[in-house]
Coordinates of C-alpha atoms and ligand atoms in Angstrom, one line a residue:
M1146 CA 177.2 117.8 136.2
E1147 CA 175.1 118.9 133.3
N1148 CA 174.6 122.6 133.8
V1149 CA 174.5 124.3 130.3
L1150 CA 171.7 124.3 127.7
I1151 CA 172.3 125.3 124.1
V1152 CA 169.2 126.3 122.2
E1153 CA 169.3 126.6 118.4
G1154 CA 166.6 129.2 117.5
G1155 CA 164.4 129.7 114.6
T1156 CA 162.2 126.6 114.4
P1157 CA 158.5 126.7 114.8
L1158 CA 157.4 124.1 117.4
R1159 CA 154.7 121.6 116.4
G1160 CA 153.1 118.6 117.9
S1161 CA 151.8 117.5 121.4
V1162 CA 153.5 117.5 124.7
R1163 CA 152.2 115.9 128.0
V1164 CA 152.5 118.0 131.1
S1165 CA 154.1 116.4 134.2
G1166 CA 152.9 116.5 137.8
A1167 CA 152.9 119.7 139.5
K1168 CA 156.2 120.5 141.3
N1169 CA 154.7 122.7 144.0
A1170 CA 151.9 120.1 144.7
G1171 CA 154.3 117.2 144.7
L1172 CA 156.7 118.9 147.2
V1173 CA 154.1 119.7 149.7
L1174 CA 152.4 116.2 149.4
M1175 CA 155.7 114.6 150.2
V1176 CA 156.1 116.6 153.3
A1177 CA 152.5 116.0 154.4
S1178 CA 152.9 112.2 153.9
I1179 CA 154.7 112.1 157.1
L1180 CA 151.5 113.0 159.0
A1181 CA 150.5 109.3 158.5
E1182 CA 152.5 106.1 159.5
G1183 CA 152.9 103.6 156.7
E1184 CA 153.2 103.6 152.9
T1185 CA 152.0 106.6 150.9
I1186 CA 152.2 106.4 147.2
L1187 CA 152.2 109.6 145.2
D1188 CA 151.5 109.0 141.5
N1189 CA 152.3 111.5 138.6
M1190 CA 155.3 112.7 140.6
P1191 CA 157.7 114.8 138.5
R1192 CA 161.3 113.4 138.5
I1193 CA 162.9 116.7 139.0
R1194 CA 165.9 118.0 141.1
D1195 CA 163.7 119.6 143.8
V1196 CA 161.9 116.3 144.3
E1197 CA 165.3 114.5 144.7
V1198 CA 166.4 117.1 147.3
M1199 CA 163.1 116.6 149.2
I1200 CA 163.7 112.8 149.2
Q1201 CA 167.1 113.5 150.7
I1202 CA 165.5 115.6 153.4
L1203 CA 163.0 112.8 154.1
N1204 CA 165.8 110.4 154.5
E1205 CA 167.6 112.6 156.9
I1206 CA 164.6 112.6 159.3
G1207 CA 164.3 108.8 158.9
V1208 CA 161.7 108.4 156.2
E1209 CA 162.5 106.2 153.1
A1210 CA 161.2 106.8 149.5
K1211 CA 161.4 104.6 146.4
W1212 CA 160.6 105.4 142.8
N1213 CA 158.7 103.2 140.5
E1214 CA 158.6 105.2 137.3
N1215 CA 156.6 108.3 138.2
S1216 CA 155.2 106.9 141.4
L1217 CA 157.0 107.7 144.6
S1218 CA 156.5 105.4 147.6
I1219 CA 157.2 107.1 151.0
Y1220 CA 157.6 104.8 154.0
S1221 CA 156.8 106.8 157.0
P1222 CA 157.8 104.7 160.1
S1223 CA 155.8 104.2 163.2
G1224 CA 157.2 105.7 166.4
K1225 CA 159.3 108.9 166.5
I1226 CA 161.1 110.3 163.6
K1227 CA 164.0 113.0 163.7
T1228 CA 162.6 116.5 163.9
K1229 CA 165.6 118.5 162.6
T1230 CA 166.3 119.4 159.1
S1231 CA 169.9 120.3 158.1
Y1232 CA 171.0 123.6 156.6
E1233 CA 173.1 121.8 154.0
L1234 CA 169.9 120.3 152.5
T1235 CA 167.3 122.9 153.3
R1236 CA 169.3 125.8 151.7
K1237 CA 169.0 123.9 148.4
L1238 CA 165.1 123.9 148.6
R1239 CA 163.0 126.6 150.1
A1240 CA 160.0 124.4 150.3
S1241 CA 161.7 122.5 153.0
N1242 CA 160.3 125.1 155.3
L1243 CA 157.0 123.1 154.9
F1244 CA 158.3 120.6 157.6
L1245 CA 157.6 123.2 160.2
G1246 CA 153.7 122.3 160.0
S1247 CA 154.1 118.7 159.3
L1248 CA 156.7 117.9 162.1
L1249 CA 154.8 120.0 164.6
G1250 CA 151.6 118.1 163.5
R1251 CA 153.3 114.7 163.9
E1252 CA 155.9 115.1 166.5
K1253 CA 154.9 118.3 168.3
E1254 CA 158.5 119.5 167.7
A1255 CA 160.3 120.9 164.7
V1256 CA 163.7 122.4 164.2
I1257 CA 163.9 124.0 160.8
S1258 CA 166.7 125.8 159.2
L1259 CA 165.8 129.4 158.3
P1260 CA 165.5 129.7 154.5
G1261 CA 167.8 132.8 154.1
G1262 CA 167.8 135.0 151.1
C1263 CA 166.7 133.8 147.7
D1264 CA 167.3 134.5 144.0
I1265 CA 163.7 135.9 143.7
G1266 CA 163.6 138.1 146.7
S1267 CA 163.6 137.7 150.5
R1268 CA 161.2 135.0 151.8
P1269 CA 160.2 135.8 155.3
M1270 CA 158.5 133.2 157.4
D1271 CA 156.6 135.6 159.7
L1272 CA 153.1 134.4 158.6
H1273 CA 154.1 130.8 158.9
L1274 CA 155.2 131.5 162.6
K1275 CA 152.1 133.5 163.3
G1276 CA 150.0 130.6 162.2
V1277 CA 151.7 127.9 164.3
Q1278 CA 152.0 130.1 167.3
A1279 CA 148.2 130.7 167.1
L1280 CA 147.8 127.0 167.5
G1281 CA 149.9 126.9 170.7
A1282 CA 153.5 126.5 169.4
E1283 CA 156.3 128.1 171.1
V1284 CA 158.9 129.4 168.7
Q1285 CA 162.6 130.6 169.1
I1286 CA 165.0 131.6 166.5
E1287 CA 168.7 130.7 167.3
H1288 CA 171.8 130.3 165.2
G1289 CA 169.8 130.3 162.0
Y1290 CA 167.2 127.7 163.0
I1291 CA 163.6 127.9 164.1
Y1292 CA 163.0 125.9 167.2
A1293 CA 159.3 125.2 167.5
R1294 CA 157.4 123.1 170.1
V1295 CA 153.8 122.7 170.9
K1296 CA 152.8 121.2 174.3
D1297 CA 149.1 121.9 174.4
P1298 CA 148.0 122.3 170.8
K1299 CA 144.4 123.9 170.2
G1300 CA 142.6 125.1 167.1
N1301 CA 142.3 128.8 166.6
N1302 CA 141.6 131.5 164.1
V1303 CA 144.4 132.7 162.0
Y1304 CA 144.2 135.7 159.7
L1305 CA 147.0 135.9 157.1
D1306 CA 148.1 139.5 156.1
F1307 CA 149.0 138.1 152.7
P1308 CA 147.6 134.9 151.2
S1309 CA 151.0 133.1 151.5
V1310 CA 150.9 129.6 149.8
G1311 CA 153.6 128.3 152.2
A1312 CA 152.1 129.7 155.3
T1313 CA 148.6 128.4 154.4
E1314 CA 150.1 124.9 153.8
N1315 CA 152.1 124.9 157.1
I1316 CA 149.0 125.9 159.0
M1317 CA 146.9 123.2 157.3
M1318 CA 149.5 120.5 158.2
I1319 CA 149.6 121.4 161.8
A1320 CA 145.9 122.0 162.2
V1321 CA 144.8 118.7 160.7
K1322 CA 146.3 117.1 163.9
T1323 CA 145.4 119.8 166.3
P1324 CA 142.4 119.3 168.5
G1325 CA 139.6 121.8 168.1
T1326 CA 138.6 124.1 165.0
T1327 CA 141.2 126.2 163.1
I1328 CA 140.0 128.7 160.6
I1329 CA 142.5 130.2 158.2
E1330 CA 141.3 133.6 156.9
N1331 CA 142.8 135.2 153.8
A1332 CA 144.2 131.8 153.0
A1333 CA 145.9 131.2 149.7
K1334 CA 143.6 129.7 146.9
E1335 CA 146.2 128.2 144.7
P1336 CA 145.2 124.8 143.0
E1337 CA 148.1 123.3 145.0
I1338 CA 146.3 124.3 148.3
V1339 CA 143.2 122.4 147.1
D1340 CA 145.4 119.4 146.1
L1341 CA 146.9 119.4 149.6
A1342 CA 143.5 119.5 151.1
N1343 CA 142.2 116.8 148.9
F1344 CA 145.2 114.6 149.7
L1345 CA 144.9 115.2 153.6
S1346 CA 141.1 114.7 153.4
S1347 CA 141.6 111.3 151.7
M1348 CA 143.9 110.5 154.6
G1349 CA 141.0 111.3 157.0
A1350 CA 141.5 114.9 157.7
K1351 CA 138.4 117.2 158.1
I1352 CA 138.9 120.3 155.8
R1353 CA 136.4 122.5 154.3
G1354 CA 136.8 125.7 152.1
A1355 CA 140.1 124.9 150.4
G1356 CA 140.3 127.0 147.3
T1357 CA 138.3 129.9 148.9
D1358 CA 139.9 132.4 151.3
V1359 CA 138.4 130.8 154.4
I1360 CA 139.6 127.3 155.2
K1361 CA 138.1 125.5 158.2
I1362 CA 139.9 122.4 159.8
E1363 CA 138.7 120.2 162.5
G1364 CA 141.7 118.3 164.1
V1365 CA 141.7 114.5 164.1
E1366 CA 143.7 112.0 166.1
E1367 CA 145.0 109.9 163.3
L1368 CA 145.6 110.0 159.6
K1369 CA 145.9 107.0 157.3
P1370 CA 148.4 106.6 154.4
V1371 CA 146.9 106.6 151.0
R1372 CA 147.7 106.4 147.2
Y1373 CA 147.1 109.7 145.4
A1374 CA 147.7 111.2 142.1
I1375 CA 149.2 114.8 141.9
I1376 CA 147.6 117.4 139.8
P1377 CA 149.3 118.5 136.4
D1378 CA 151.8 121.4 136.6
R1379 CA 150.0 124.5 135.6
I1380 CA 153.3 126.4 135.1
E1381 CA 154.8 123.8 132.9
A1382 CA 151.6 123.9 130.8
G1383 CA 151.8 127.7 130.6
T1384 CA 155.5 127.4 129.6
F1385 CA 154.7 125.2 126.6
M1386 CA 151.7 127.4 125.6
V1387 CA 154.0 130.4 125.3
A1388 CA 156.5 128.3 123.5
A1389 CA 154.0 127.9 120.7
A1390 CA 153.2 131.5 120.5
I1391 CA 156.9 132.6 120.6
S1392 CA 158.3 130.1 118.1
G1393 CA 155.5 130.8 115.6
G1394 CA 154.3 127.1 115.9
E1395 CA 151.2 125.1 117.1
I1396 CA 151.2 122.8 120.2
M1397 CA 148.7 120.6 121.8
V1398 CA 149.4 120.7 125.5
E1399 CA 148.0 117.6 127.2
N1400 CA 147.2 116.7 130.7
V1401 CA 146.0 120.1 132.0
I1402 CA 143.2 121.3 134.2
P1403 CA 141.9 124.2 132.1
T1404 CA 140.5 126.2 135.2
H1405 CA 143.9 126.2 136.7
I1406 CA 145.3 128.1 133.7
Y1407 CA 142.6 130.5 132.9
P1408 CA 144.6 133.6 133.8
I1409 CA 147.4 132.3 131.4
I1410 CA 144.9 131.6 128.6
A1411 CA 143.4 135.0 128.9
K1412 CA 146.7 136.9 128.6
L1413 CA 147.9 134.7 125.8
Q1414 CA 144.7 135.4 123.8
E1415 CA 145.2 139.1 124.5
T1416 CA 148.6 138.8 122.7
G1417 CA 146.6 137.5 119.6
A1418 CA 147.5 133.7 120.0
I1419 CA 144.6 131.4 119.2
V1420 CA 143.9 129.2 122.4
K1421 CA 141.4 126.4 122.2
E1422 CA 140.2 123.9 124.8
T1423 CA 139.8 120.5 123.2
E1424 CA 139.1 117.0 124.3
S1425 CA 142.8 116.2 124.3
G1426 CA 144.1 119.4 125.9
I1427 CA 144.8 123.0 125.2
L1428 CA 145.7 123.9 121.7
V1429 CA 147.7 126.9 121.2
K1430 CA 148.4 128.5 117.7
S1431 CA 150.7 131.4 117.1
R1432 CA 149.8 134.2 115.0
E1433 CA 152.1 136.4 113.0
K1434 CA 151.7 139.6 115.1
I1435 CA 152.2 139.4 118.9
R1436 CA 150.1 142.2 120.5
P1437 CA 151.5 144.0 123.7
V1438 CA 149.6 143.3 126.9
D1439 CA 149.8 144.6 130.5
I1440 CA 150.3 142.0 133.3
K1441 CA 150.0 142.3 137.0
T1442 CA 151.1 139.3 139.0
L1443 CA 148.8 138.4 141.9
P1444 CA 147.9 135.5 144.2
Y1445 CA 145.6 132.9 142.4
P1446 CA 143.3 133.4 140.6
G1447 CA 145.4 136.4 139.4
F1448 CA 148.2 136.0 137.0
P1449 CA 150.9 133.7 138.5
T1450 CA 154.3 135.2 139.3
D1451 CA 155.8 131.9 138.2
M1452 CA 154.6 132.7 134.6
Q1453 CA 155.8 136.3 134.6
S1454 CA 159.3 135.7 133.1
Q1455 CA 158.0 133.5 130.4
M1456 CA 155.4 136.1 129.3
M1457 CA 158.1 138.8 129.4
A1458 CA 160.1 136.8 126.9
L1459 CA 157.1 136.7 124.5
L1460 CA 156.3 140.4 124.9
C1461 CA 159.9 141.2 123.9
L1462 CA 158.7 140.4 120.4
A1463 CA 155.4 142.2 120.6
E1464 CA 154.5 145.1 118.3
G1465 CA 154.4 147.8 120.9
S1466 CA 155.1 148.4 124.6
S1467 CA 153.7 146.3 127.5
V1468 CA 153.8 147.0 131.2
I1469 CA 154.5 144.2 133.7
V1470 CA 154.0 144.8 137.5
E1471 CA 155.4 142.2 139.8
N1472 CA 153.3 142.2 143.1
V1473 CA 154.4 139.0 144.7
F1474 CA 158.3 138.6 144.7
E1475 CA 160.5 141.8 144.7
N1476 CA 163.3 140.4 142.8
R1477 CA 161.8 138.7 139.9
F1478 CA 163.1 141.0 137.2
Q1479 CA 166.6 139.5 137.1
V1480 CA 165.9 137.9 133.8
V1481 CA 165.7 141.3 132.4
D1482 CA 169.5 141.8 131.9
E1483 CA 169.8 138.4 130.4
L1484 CA 167.0 139.1 127.8
K1485 CA 168.7 142.4 127.1
R1486 CA 171.9 140.4 126.1
M1487 CA 169.7 138.9 123.5
G1488 CA 168.5 142.3 122.1
A1489 CA 165.3 143.0 124.2
S1490 CA 164.4 146.5 125.1
I1491 CA 163.1 146.5 128.7
K1492 CA 163.2 149.2 131.4
V1493 CA 162.7 148.4 135.0
E1494 CA 161.5 150.8 137.7
G1495 CA 160.8 149.2 141.2
H1496 CA 158.0 146.6 140.6
T1497 CA 157.3 147.6 137.1
A1498 CA 158.9 146.6 133.8
V1499 CA 158.2 148.4 130.6
V1500 CA 158.8 146.0 127.6
E1501 CA 159.3 147.7 124.4
G1502 CA 158.8 145.0 121.6
V1503 CA 161.8 144.5 119.2
K1504 CA 161.7 143.0 115.7
K1505 CA 164.2 140.2 116.5
L1506 CA 166.0 138.5 119.5
Y1507 CA 169.6 137.3 118.8
G1508 CA 171.2 134.2 120.4
A1509 CA 173.8 135.0 123.3
T1510 CA 175.3 133.5 126.3
V1511 CA 173.0 134.0 129.2
K1512 CA 172.5 132.9 132.7
A1513 CA 169.4 131.2 134.3
T1514 CA 169.2 133.3 137.5
D1515 CA 166.3 131.3 138.8
L1516 CA 163.9 128.4 137.6
R1517 CA 161.4 130.5 135.8
A1518 CA 164.0 132.9 134.4
G1519 CA 165.7 129.8 132.9
A1520 CA 162.5 128.8 131.3
A1521 CA 162.0 132.3 129.8
L1522 CA 165.6 132.2 128.3
I1523 CA 164.7 128.8 126.6
L1524 CA 161.6 130.5 125.1
A1525 CA 163.6 133.4 124.0
G1526 CA 166.3 131.2 122.6
L1527 CA 163.7 129.2 120.5
A1528 CA 162.6 132.6 118.8
A1529 CA 166.1 134.1 118.5
E1530 CA 168.3 134.1 115.5
G1531 CA 171.4 131.9 116.1
Q1532 CA 172.4 130.1 119.1
T1533 CA 171.7 130.8 122.8
T1534 CA 173.8 129.3 125.5
I1535 CA 172.1 129.1 128.9
E1536 CA 174.5 128.8 131.8
D1537 CA 173.4 127.6 135.3
A1538 CA 170.7 125.5 133.7
I1539 CA 170.5 123.5 136.8
H1540 CA 167.9 125.9 137.9
I1541 CA 165.8 124.7 135.1
F1542 CA 166.2 121.0 135.9
R1543 CA 165.0 121.8 139.5
G1544 CA 161.5 122.2 138.2
Y1545 CA 161.0 120.8 134.6
E1546 CA 160.9 117.2 134.0
N1547 CA 162.8 116.0 130.8
I1548 CA 162.7 119.6 129.6
E1549 CA 165.0 119.2 126.6
Q1550 CA 163.4 115.9 125.4
K1551 CA 160.0 117.5 125.6
F1552 CA 161.1 120.6 123.6
N1553 CA 163.0 118.5 121.1
S1554 CA 160.1 116.2 120.5
L1555 CA 158.2 119.3 119.3
G1556 CA 161.0 120.1 116.9
A1557 CA 163.3 122.2 119.0
K1558 CA 167.0 121.9 118.8
I1559 CA 168.2 121.9 122.4
K1560 CA 171.4 120.2 123.7
V1561 CA 172.5 119.8 127.4
Y1562 CA 176.1 119.9 128.4
Ligands
LIG2084 C1 155.0 129.3 146.6 C2 155.6 128.5 145.3 C3 156.2 129.5 144.4 C4 155.3 130.6 144.0 C5 154.7 131.3 145.2 C6 153.6 132.3 144.8 C7 156.1 126.4 146.3 C8 157.1 125.4 146.7 N1 156.5 127.6 145.8 O1 156.1 129.8 147.2 O2 156.6 128.7 143.3 O3 156.0 131.6 143.3 O4 154.1 130.3 146.0 O5 152.6 131.8 144.1 O6 154.9 126.0 146.4 N2 155.5 136.2 152.6 C9 155.6 137.0 153.8 N3 155.6 136.4 155.0 C10 155.6 135.1 155.0 C11 155.4 134.2 153.9 C12 155.4 134.9 152.5 O7 155.7 138.2 153.7 O8 155.7 134.5 156.1 C13 155.4 137.0 151.3 C14 156.7 136.6 150.4 O9 157.8 137.4 150.8 C15 156.2 136.9 149.1 C16 154.7 136.5 149.2 O10 154.4 136.5 150.6 O11 156.3 138.2 148.7 C17 154.3 135.2 148.5 O12 154.9 134.1 149.1 P1 154.4 132.7 149.2 O13 152.9 132.7 148.8 O14 154.5 132.3 150.8 O15 155.3 131.9 148.4 P2 155.9 130.5 148.7 O16 155.1 129.6 149.4 O17 157.3 130.7 149.2

C-alpha cells in the first residue's frame, strides 16, 4: 500500500487549486443520513480514506453506499438496522463514535466501541454520554463497548463543560428524533455543526441557533432523505494558503467560504503574507520575510487546532521566535521532533511550544504521526533544501483528497510510493 511521500523542496508554488468537501462535515453527514429511510445523496464528498472507512462501517450495520464521482448515495433501508459497530473498523476512525447519537435517534439502541487512545491525545466521551443520558438513555460500559439504550426519550437541557464538536453532534442527532425540546448550552460553533444543522433541517428537523453557543431542537417523528452539498474543507484551504507562504509562491485557493477561515487569514497576514479575498477565491502571496506570531488554539471561532502543525512549519522559518499554545488536544506537538530532524529549533513545555525561526530547513526522513502533522511535513518539505521522505503517509491520505496531484499541479515535486 502507498505509504511514503517524497517531497523535493525549493520550488515556489504557483497557480490555483480547488478545495474539496470538508472531511469533518462529510463524515458526520454520512452518520446522520441513517436518521432517514431511503436514498440520501451527499455531493462534494471528498474521496479520502476516512470516508472509505465510514462507508465500511455503514455497510456493517446494513446501510449501502455508492459513489458517482464526488457524490455519495447512501441507501438507508426501512425497518431495523444493526446497532453495533465493530472495534476492528471503529479503531481506524474516531468519528465512528458519532453513531452513538444517530443509532439512538433511529433505533433507540447503540453499541459503540470505545475510541481508545489516539495519536493526538486522549479523547474521552464523557460529554457525549452526559448528553445522551440527559435525554433518557441508559448507558453501560463493558468490555470496551458503550451499551446505550433509550426507552422513554425526552428533550432536556444539556450544558457542555467544553464545547466539544463530537458531543454537540451526537446530542443533535439523538435530539432531532426525541420528543420535546432539547437545549444544548455551550455548544460547539464550528462550521461543521452548522452544516449538520442545515442538513438535518433540510430533512425536516427543527433546529435553531446552530453556530451560536445555544442550540435549540424540537424533536420530530420522521426525517426524510435529501440531496445535500457539503461545505468546503476549511483546513485543506488553510493548508494550501500556508503552502503559498512557506514556498515563496502565490496560490489562488478556490472553493472556500471566507468567514470559515478568518482566524487562519488573520494569522497568515500577521506573518506578513498578503491575503486577498477575490471573486474566485482567496489569493495568498508570500513575502520574503516571515514574521513570527503567537498562536493559541481554541474552539471556533478561535484558531483551529487542526491548523496548528501547519502554522508551526511556517513559523520554523520566521525571523524571530513564536509562541504556540495548544489548548484543545494535549498531544499535538508530536510533529516537533520530526520538524527538528529537518533543522527546526523548537522547545516544548507542556501545552506551549516556542519556535525559534531558522534560516533554512533541510530534507530528512520523517514520520507523519497524525493527519495534520503529515500536512505540516509536506509544507516543511516544500520549503526545505533537498529531499524529504515522509513515512506513514497513510495518515495524510485519511484526510486530504488527491493531495500529491493537487500540490504537483501547483509546481511541487511530490511522489508517492
Ligand atoms: C473534532 C474534529 C477534529 C478537531 C476537533 C476540534 C471530527 C471528525 N474531528 O474532533 O478534527 O480537531 O473536533 O476542533 O469532526 N472532550 C472531552 N470530553 C468529551 C469530548 C471531548 O473532554 O466527551 C475534549 C477532548 O479531549 C478535547 C476537546 O474536548 O480536548 C475537543 O474535542 P472535540 O471537540 O470533541 O473533538 P472531536 O469531536 O473529537
